[in-house]
């Protein structure tokens, strides 16, 4: 639906009345017509103001080469050319001459709904020798002047040049899809990652700066990452990659393992999740998009190194065989020692008195890698697109201590691998119907080993032995689990009164989990992991979008249905089927073209996952009595879109959300293990505000965001009723981030820039347990944290190549940083990143 709303404009000078694909044709004239005004809504292509002049290269003259060079130009909001990339070249120096010429061209900015936007478009530059090239295009000749091609060593009398097309302009705003999302009725934050690709940071860091997401980690690179939206976390906030749950991908360690350079855009849906994602989320969803750019021949490589033995490498290669066939491969490799300084209670070797001591963290190494290969065909009769994907990913991680960072481990390790295949299919079956389908198979194998009988200290030294093996629990763990999943998604986009205003989404996942504790098997004891578990989940959703008052009012009404069937035992000795429904509405009203008011509501349900019910046989214990959780989710907000003024470009947003939850599923850590439990009733109230400003010429920029959370337990029954009125533990009530950007362009070339960023993050104090539990010195809490980081980035483009180099200094003041259950995160750390695009 959104892809259609993102209709792009196309201008063809030689055929002004002929549309090109979904674009709208419009004439492209060298100068804007006098007295003309841009339409109030829609897309207006850029207009060429000054004619570029290229010098005919000597080698092209000698070889008598002439023809057209097709370039992809990138313009900023002021109509300046920021990048010229050759799409179809001639060689013999003509490509370079065209790039040099177009870098000096001047255009009017592209307009979308009356607002200047950055854009990309194809520009055809013609090189013609003294003799005119024959005109082979059919149809009437263009009426406006054309781009004059340079004449090489012309004789005294030069015949007139044929009227050739000035340029072909297909407006694709850099943030076009993002703008469509933000301008829609959904409660969504769109985070674009173009600048983040150049810096040594990951997706979690970007999320904390640019959205209401709270990211909590248990350590450095490769540590467990928990996302929270409105206080809801874990599987309550679903993470998807190109419409598929992220667990069905090479990134088996979650969001923290996804390379930022492989993702183009992040969409953060607050509470109300659109039908097209086909998932049962309670707190919202985070949709990672890697498929926004059309596959074009090229390659990119990113290498990063940093403190504590951290290294990250990412690569992508794309080959476009022709207009119909492409091949794309991507891969990554990460590793880290994570031996940063921590402060932990250590016994004095002389007195035996226990006290805090700073030492290097041990036994926390991480290594992960993975890759994917895509083969795609598109633009064939009866087929818009068909993509076959295969992938493989794995990680190995040492476990340094228990959940509360009280007891050190020295030999506990975990790991997982994931592999599978996927198939994507798109077809416009009818002028009023479009079909998008995804199907795939995934297998994940997880391992947890805890077989040592040593008693390790915080220095990683074995101080003695114990009668039984196993550092975590009462017996050793040699756990291996295997999960196999078949999944599918189907979206039907129909047109009733407006383009693709009706959508039907269906989704299904069928999983089976088996496992074994090899230690128990050798002893002939009962092994609960050997009991097979089956889980089948289904989703169905229907939505209708209505637009009134020339698009000023947009309303989307939707209904959802959920079904889950759980079976346990070889003959399904225990089985249960659960049904639930949901409904909601999203509303947007445009006060002006750049000021929007939004409201949304959803009644939603989330079914428990297998791990939440039956644990993982190791650190996570079973909770078979869990009930499905449900919630009333409501949002109101105001959006100030990119507003261009003489003093710069402004953007702002403010929103408030309410989550009234029944049977909340919450993870509660214990001394050695953790378990999920239901909280009878809870209520979350959130407020978020953001502001963004860029000076004219992008010399200076300021960005700020603040999120306030009041998440309270309102349980009337059960074991948590005695904590009624308390804030939910282990969640900060305040998070604020501010960033200042400085940039100087054209230092060594026409296409380079040096940028400096400074970011400050404030995290309010929070309790690690219930507010009313403990008092005075016995109360465990995390104090308010103020963390600073800075980044220095240089980027440059030469012909078709782009380079960037970045230095990042994290936690500049070396402050003690804590996120999840008081586990200390790394202190001051330096990292460097090199990125090359070919």
PDB file of N, CA and C in Angstrom, residues 218-284:
ATOM      1  N   UNK A 218      23.572  -6.109  28.463  1.00  0.00           N
ATOM      2  CA  UNK A 218      24.244  -6.766  29.582  1.00  0.00           C
ATOM      3  C   UNK A 218      25.755  -6.739  29.416  1.00  0.00           C
ATOM      4  N   UNK A 219      26.284  -5.869  28.578  1.00  0.00           N
ATOM      5  CA  UNK A 219      27.734  -5.793  28.422  1.00  0.00           C
ATOM      6  C   UNK A 219      28.116  -5.113  27.132  1.00  0.00           C
ATOM      7  N   UNK A 220      29.246  -5.548  26.553  1.00  0.00           N
ATOM      8  CA  UNK A 220      29.766  -4.940  25.347  1.00  0.00           C
ATOM      9  C   UNK A 220      29.276  -5.623  24.095  1.00  0.00           C
ATOM     10  N   UNK A 221      30.122  -5.625  23.046  1.00  0.00           N
ATOM     11  CA  UNK A 221      29.746  -6.214  21.767  1.00  0.00           C
ATOM     12  C   UNK A 221      29.395  -7.687  21.934  1.00  0.00           C
ATOM     13  N   UNK A 222      28.231  -8.072  21.410  1.00  0.00           N
ATOM     14  CA  UNK A 222      27.786  -9.453  21.510  1.00  0.00           C
ATOM     15  C   UNK A 222      26.981  -9.761  22.749  1.00  0.00           C
ATOM     16  N   UNK A 223      26.742  -8.770  23.595  1.00  0.00           N
ATOM     17  CA  UNK A 223      25.946  -9.016  24.794  1.00  0.00           C
ATOM     18  C   UNK A 223      24.460  -8.991  24.458  1.00  0.00           C
ATOM     19  N   UNK A 224      23.669  -9.533  25.353  1.00  0.00           N
ATOM     20  CA  UNK A 224      22.232  -9.578  25.140  1.00  0.00           C
ATOM     21  C   UNK A 224      21.666  -8.168  25.129  1.00  0.00           C
ATOM     22  N   UNK A 225      20.792  -7.884  24.158  1.00  0.00           N
ATOM     23  CA  UNK A 225      20.192  -6.565  23.991  1.00  0.00           C
ATOM     24  C   UNK A 225      18.686  -6.674  24.173  1.00  0.00           C
ATOM     25  N   UNK A 226      18.146  -5.855  25.061  1.00  0.00           N
ATOM     26  CA  UNK A 226      16.706  -5.836  25.292  1.00  0.00           C
ATOM     27  C   UNK A 226      16.151  -4.487  24.871  1.00  0.00           C
ATOM     28  N   UNK A 227      15.082  -4.506  24.083  1.00  0.00           N
ATOM     29  CA  UNK A 227      14.433  -3.292  23.607  1.00  0.00           C
ATOM     30  C   UNK A 227      13.136  -3.083  24.367  1.00  0.00           C
ATOM     31  N   UNK A 228      12.846  -1.833  24.715  1.00  0.00           N
ATOM     32  CA  UNK A 228      11.611  -1.518  25.423  1.00  0.00           C
ATOM     33  C   UNK A 228      10.933  -0.337  24.744  1.00  0.00           C
ATOM     34  N   UNK A 229       9.626  -0.457  24.559  1.00  0.00           N
ATOM     35  CA  UNK A 229       8.786   0.620  24.026  1.00  0.00           C
ATOM     36  C   UNK A 229       7.623   0.803  24.985  1.00  0.00           C
ATOM     37  N   UNK A 230       7.546   1.961  25.615  1.00  0.00           N
ATOM     38  CA  UNK A 230       6.503   2.173  26.602  1.00  0.00           C
ATOM     39  C   UNK A 230       6.610   1.231  27.773  1.00  0.00           C
ATOM     40  N   UNK A 231       7.831   0.790  28.088  1.00  0.00           N
ATOM     41  CA  UNK A 231       8.047  -0.131  29.187  1.00  0.00           C
ATOM     42  C   UNK A 231       7.904  -1.591  28.813  1.00  0.00           C
ATOM     43  N   UNK A 232       7.331  -1.889  27.666  1.00  0.00           N
ATOM     44  CA  UNK A 232       7.152  -3.262  27.221  1.00  0.00           C
ATOM     45  C   UNK A 232       8.391  -3.708  26.459  1.00  0.00           C
ATOM     46  N   UNK A 233       8.816  -4.946  26.695  1.00  0.00           N
ATOM     47  CA  UNK A 233      10.101  -5.391  26.161  1.00  0.00           C
ATOM     48  C   UNK A 233      10.030  -6.851  25.754  1.00  0.00           C
ATOM     49  N   UNK A 234      11.191  -7.410  25.403  1.00  0.00           N
ATOM     50  CA  UNK A 234      11.236  -8.802  24.971  1.00  0.00           C
ATOM     51  C   UNK A 234      10.420  -9.016  23.718  1.00  0.00           C
ATOM     52  N   UNK A 235       9.681 -10.120  23.661  1.00  0.00           N
ATOM     53  CA  UNK A 235       8.843 -10.411  22.503  1.00  0.00           C
ATOM     54  C   UNK A 235       7.607  -9.532  22.431  1.00  0.00           C
ATOM     55  N   UNK A 236       7.381  -8.713  23.458  1.00  0.00           N
ATOM     56  CA  UNK A 236       6.283  -7.754  23.378  1.00  0.00           C
ATOM     57  C   UNK A 236       6.559  -6.696  22.316  1.00  0.00           C
ATOM     58  N   UNK A 237       7.826  -6.488  22.002  1.00  0.00           N
ATOM     59  CA  UNK A 237       8.241  -5.604  20.914  1.00  0.00           C
ATOM     60  C   UNK A 237       8.887  -6.482  19.852  1.00  0.00           C
ATOM     61  N   UNK A 238       8.232  -6.647  18.746  1.00  0.00           N
ATOM     62  CA  UNK A 238       8.722  -7.544  17.705  1.00  0.00           C
ATOM     63  C   UNK A 238       9.708  -6.828  16.802  1.00  0.00           C
ATOM     64  N   UNK A 239      10.797  -7.519  16.468  1.00  0.00           N
ATOM     65  CA  UNK A 239      11.797  -6.991  15.546  1.00  0.00           C
ATOM     66  C   UNK A 239      11.706  -7.800  14.260  1.00  0.00           C
ATOM     67  N   UNK A 240      11.510  -7.108  13.133  1.00  0.00           N
ATOM     68  CA  UNK A 240      11.383  -7.771  11.840  1.00  0.00           C
ATOM     69  C   UNK A 240      12.402  -7.210  10.867  1.00  0.00           C
ATOM     70  N   UNK A 241      12.806  -8.052   9.941  1.00  0.00           N
ATOM     71  CA  UNK A 241      13.729  -7.660   8.875  1.00  0.00           C
ATOM     72  C   UNK A 241      13.031  -7.884   7.548  1.00  0.00           C
ATOM     73  N   UNK A 242      12.725  -6.812   6.849  1.00  0.00           N
ATOM     74  CA  UNK A 242      12.042  -6.879   5.558  1.00  0.00           C
ATOM     75  C   UNK A 242      10.775  -7.729   5.635  1.00  0.00           C
ATOM     76  N   UNK A 243       9.992  -7.510   6.694  1.00  0.00           N
ATOM     77  CA  UNK A 243       8.702  -8.156   6.831  1.00  0.00           C
ATOM     78  C   UNK A 243       8.719  -9.528   7.461  1.00  0.00           C
ATOM     79  N   UNK A 244       9.900 -10.028   7.876  1.00  0.00           N
ATOM     80  CA  UNK A 244      10.029 -11.369   8.449  1.00  0.00           C
ATOM     81  C   UNK A 244      10.662 -11.256   9.832  1.00  0.00           C
ATOM     82  N   UNK A 245      10.204 -12.021  10.838  1.00  0.00           N
ATOM     83  CA  UNK A 245      10.849 -11.970  12.152  1.00  0.00           C
ATOM     84  C   UNK A 245      12.361 -12.163  12.050  1.00  0.00           C
ATOM     85  N   UNK A 246      13.114 -11.392  12.834  1.00  0.00           N
ATOM     86  CA  UNK A 246      14.564 -11.358  12.684  1.00  0.00           C
ATOM     87  C   UNK A 246      15.202 -12.701  13.024  1.00  0.00           C
ATOM     88  N   UNK A 247      14.514 -13.554  13.786  1.00  0.00           N
ATOM     89  CA  UNK A 247      15.092 -14.866  14.090  1.00  0.00           C
ATOM     90  C   UNK A 247      15.184 -15.746  12.845  1.00  0.00           C
ATOM     91  N   UNK A 248      14.438 -15.413  11.796  1.00  0.00           N
ATOM     92  CA  UNK A 248      14.542 -16.143  10.533  1.00  0.00           C
ATOM     93  C   UNK A 248      15.535 -15.432   9.620  1.00  0.00           C
ATOM     94  N   UNK A 249      16.733 -15.239  10.094  1.00  0.00           N
ATOM     95  CA  UNK A 249      17.760 -14.506   9.358  1.00  0.00           C
ATOM     96  C   UNK A 249      19.130 -14.911   9.887  1.00  0.00           C
ATOM     97  N   UNK A 250      20.213 -14.411   9.293  1.00  0.00           N
ATOM     98  CA  UNK A 250      21.543 -14.741   9.829  1.00  0.00           C
ATOM     99  C   UNK A 250      21.833 -14.088  11.172  1.00  0.00           C
ATOM    100  N   UNK A 251      21.014 -13.115  11.585  1.00  0.00           N
ATOM    101  CA  UNK A 251      21.324 -12.333  12.781  1.00  0.00           C
ATOM    102  C   UNK A 251      20.653 -12.970  13.995  1.00  0.00           C
ATOM    103  N   UNK A 252      21.181 -14.131  14.387  1.00  0.00           N
ATOM    104  CA  UNK A 252      20.545 -14.944  15.419  1.00  0.00           C
ATOM    105  C   UNK A 252      20.721 -14.360  16.811  1.00  0.00           C
ATOM    106  N   UNK A 253      21.599 -13.374  16.968  1.00  0.00           N
ATOM    107  CA  UNK A 253      21.799 -12.776  18.285  1.00  0.00           C
ATOM    108  C   UNK A 253      20.995 -11.497  18.440  1.00  0.00           C
ATOM    109  N   UNK A 254      20.036 -11.287  17.565  1.00  0.00           N
ATOM    110  CA  UNK A 254      19.135 -10.158  17.718  1.00  0.00           C
ATOM    111  C   UNK A 254      19.668  -8.875  17.114  1.00  0.00           C
ATOM    112  N   UNK A 255      19.065  -7.760  17.545  1.00  0.00           N
ATOM    113  CA  UNK A 255      19.363  -6.462  16.957  1.00  0.00           C
ATOM    114  C   UNK A 255      20.827  -6.084  17.102  1.00  0.00           C
ATOM    115  N   UNK A 256      21.471  -6.467  18.210  1.00  0.00           N
ATOM    116  CA  UNK A 256      22.855  -6.093  18.435  1.00  0.00           C
ATOM    117  C   UNK A 256      23.831  -6.684  17.444  1.00  0.00           C
ATOM    118  N   UNK A 257      23.425  -7.740  16.741  1.00  0.00           N
ATOM    119  CA  UNK A 257      24.337  -8.382  15.791  1.00  0.00           C
ATOM    120  C   UNK A 257      24.112  -7.931  14.360  1.00  0.00           C
ATOM    121  N   UNK A 258      23.130  -7.065  14.107  1.00  0.00           N
ATOM    122  CA  UNK A 258      22.830  -6.636  12.742  1.00  0.00           C
ATOM    123  C   UNK A 258      23.781  -5.511  12.347  1.00  0.00           C
ATOM    124  N   UNK A 259      24.568  -5.663  11.286  1.00  0.00           N
ATOM    125  CA  UNK A 259      25.458  -4.577  10.852  1.00  0.00           C
ATOM    126  C   UNK A 259      24.663  -3.379  10.363  1.00  0.00           C
ATOM    127  N   UNK A 260      25.010  -2.206  10.853  1.00  0.00           N
ATOM    128  CA  UNK A 260      24.260  -1.003  10.484  1.00  0.00           C
ATOM    129  C   UNK A 260      24.400  -0.696   9.000  1.00  0.00           C
ATOM    130  N   UNK A 261      25.526  -1.083   8.392  1.00  0.00           N
ATOM    131  CA  UNK A 261      25.754  -0.756   6.980  1.00  0.00           C
ATOM    132  C   UNK A 261      24.864  -1.559   6.040  1.00  0.00           C
ATOM    133  N   UNK A 262      24.215  -2.627   6.522  1.00  0.00           N
ATOM    134  CA  UNK A 262      23.343  -3.427   5.673  1.00  0.00           C
ATOM    135  C   UNK A 262      21.874  -3.011   5.774  1.00  0.00           C
ATOM    136  N   UNK A 263      21.568  -2.047   6.633  1.00  0.00           N
ATOM    137  CA  UNK A 263      20.190  -1.611   6.837  1.00  0.00           C
ATOM    138  C   UNK A 263      20.048  -0.177   6.347  1.00  0.00           C
ATOM    139  N   UNK A 264      19.009   0.080   5.582  1.00  0.00           N
ATOM    140  CA  UNK A 264      18.769   1.410   5.025  1.00  0.00           C
ATOM    141  C   UNK A 264      17.915   2.284   5.927  1.00  0.00           C
ATOM    142  N   UNK A 265      16.962   1.672   6.625  1.00  0.00           N
ATOM    143  CA  UNK A 265      15.972   2.460   7.360  1.00  0.00           C
ATOM    144  C   UNK A 265      15.361   1.606   8.460  1.00  0.00           C
ATOM    145  N   UNK A 266      15.007   2.232   9.574  1.00  0.00           N
ATOM    146  CA  UNK A 266      14.301   1.572  10.665  1.00  0.00           C
ATOM    147  C   UNK A 266      12.960   2.268  10.884  1.00  0.00           C
ATOM    148  N   UNK A 267      11.928   1.480  11.033  1.00  0.00           N
ATOM    149  CA  UNK A 267      10.586   1.993  11.293  1.00  0.00           C
ATOM    150  C   UNK A 267      10.159   1.513  12.676  1.00  0.00           C
ATOM    151  N   UNK A 268       9.888   2.438  13.576  1.00  0.00           N
ATOM    152  CA  UNK A 268       9.527   2.117  14.953  1.00  0.00           C
ATOM    153  C   UNK A 268       8.044   2.422  15.146  1.00  0.00           C
ATOM    154  N   UNK A 269       7.233   1.374  15.284  1.00  0.00           N
ATOM    155  CA  UNK A 269       5.791   1.516  15.460  1.00  0.00           C
ATOM    156  C   UNK A 269       5.484   1.456  16.956  1.00  0.00           C
ATOM    157  N   UNK A 270       4.893   2.511  17.468  1.00  0.00           N
ATOM    158  CA  UNK A 270       4.658   2.647  18.896  1.00  0.00           C
ATOM    159  C   UNK A 270       3.288   2.102  19.276  1.00  0.00           C
ATOM    160  N   UNK A 271       3.266   0.905  19.818  1.00  0.00           N
ATOM    161  CA  UNK A 271       2.033   0.324  20.334  1.00  0.00           C
ATOM    162  C   UNK A 271       1.100  -0.223  19.284  1.00  0.00           C
ATOM    163  N   UNK A 272       0.711   0.582  18.329  1.00  0.00           N
ATOM    164  CA  UNK A 272      -0.243   0.161  17.296  1.00  0.00           C
ATOM    165  C   UNK A 272       0.539  -0.335  16.085  1.00  0.00           C
ATOM    166  N   UNK A 273       0.429  -1.632  15.796  1.00  0.00           N
ATOM    167  CA  UNK A 273       1.216  -2.279  14.750  1.00  0.00           C
ATOM    168  C   UNK A 273       0.358  -2.446  13.494  1.00  0.00           C
ATOM    169  N   UNK A 274       0.840  -2.026  12.327  1.00  0.00           N
ATOM    170  CA  UNK A 274       0.029  -2.131  11.105  1.00  0.00           C
ATOM    171  C   UNK A 274      -0.222  -3.580  10.709  1.00  0.00           C
ATOM    172  N   UNK A 275      -1.310  -3.775   9.993  1.00  0.00           N
ATOM    173  CA  UNK A 275      -1.720  -5.101   9.553  1.00  0.00           C
ATOM    174  C   UNK A 275      -0.652  -5.767   8.687  1.00  0.00           C
ATOM    175  N   UNK A 276       0.056  -4.972   7.856  1.00  0.00           N
ATOM    176  CA  UNK A 276       0.982  -5.550   6.888  1.00  0.00           C
ATOM    177  C   UNK A 276       2.140  -6.311   7.531  1.00  0.00           C
ATOM    178  N   UNK A 277       2.450  -6.049   8.811  1.00  0.00           N
ATOM    179  CA  UNK A 277       3.552  -6.756   9.464  1.00  0.00           C
ATOM    180  C   UNK A 277       3.148  -8.142   9.947  1.00  0.00           C
ATOM    181  N   UNK A 278       1.866  -8.443  10.007  1.00  0.00           N
ATOM    182  CA  UNK A 278       1.360  -9.788  10.300  1.00  0.00           C
ATOM    183  C   UNK A 278       2.004 -10.393  11.538  1.00  0.00           C
ATOM    184  N   UNK A 279       1.920  -9.686  12.662  1.00  0.00           N
ATOM    185  CA  UNK A 279       2.517 -10.193  13.886  1.00  0.00           C
ATOM    186  C   UNK A 279       1.682  -9.769  15.083  1.00  0.00           C
ATOM    187  N   UNK A 280       1.841 -10.496  16.183  1.00  0.00           N
ATOM    188  CA  UNK A 280       1.122 -10.184  17.420  1.00  0.00           C
ATOM    189  C   UNK A 280       2.095  -9.555  18.410  1.00  0.00           C
ATOM    190  N   UNK A 281       2.214  -8.264  18.364  1.00  0.00           N
ATOM    191  CA  UNK A 281       3.083  -7.515  19.269  1.00  0.00           C
ATOM    192  C   UNK A 281       2.227  -6.700  20.222  1.00  0.00           C
ATOM    193  N   UNK A 282       2.688  -6.552  21.459  1.00  0.00           N
ATOM    194  CA  UNK A 282       1.934  -5.808  22.459  1.00  0.00           C
ATOM    195  C   UNK A 282       2.431  -4.378  22.595  1.00  0.00           C
ATOM    196  N   UNK A 283       3.745  -4.195  22.578  1.00  0.00           N
ATOM    197  CA  UNK A 283       4.300  -2.865  22.797  1.00  0.00           C
ATOM    198  C   UNK A 283       4.622  -2.118  21.531  1.00  0.00           C
ATOM    199  N   UNK A 284       4.691  -2.814  20.410  1.00  0.00           N
ATOM    200  CA  UNK A 284       5.043  -2.180  19.150  1.00  0.00           C
ATOM    201  C   UNK A 284       5.940  -3.084  18.335  1.00  0.00           C
TER     202      UNK A 284
END
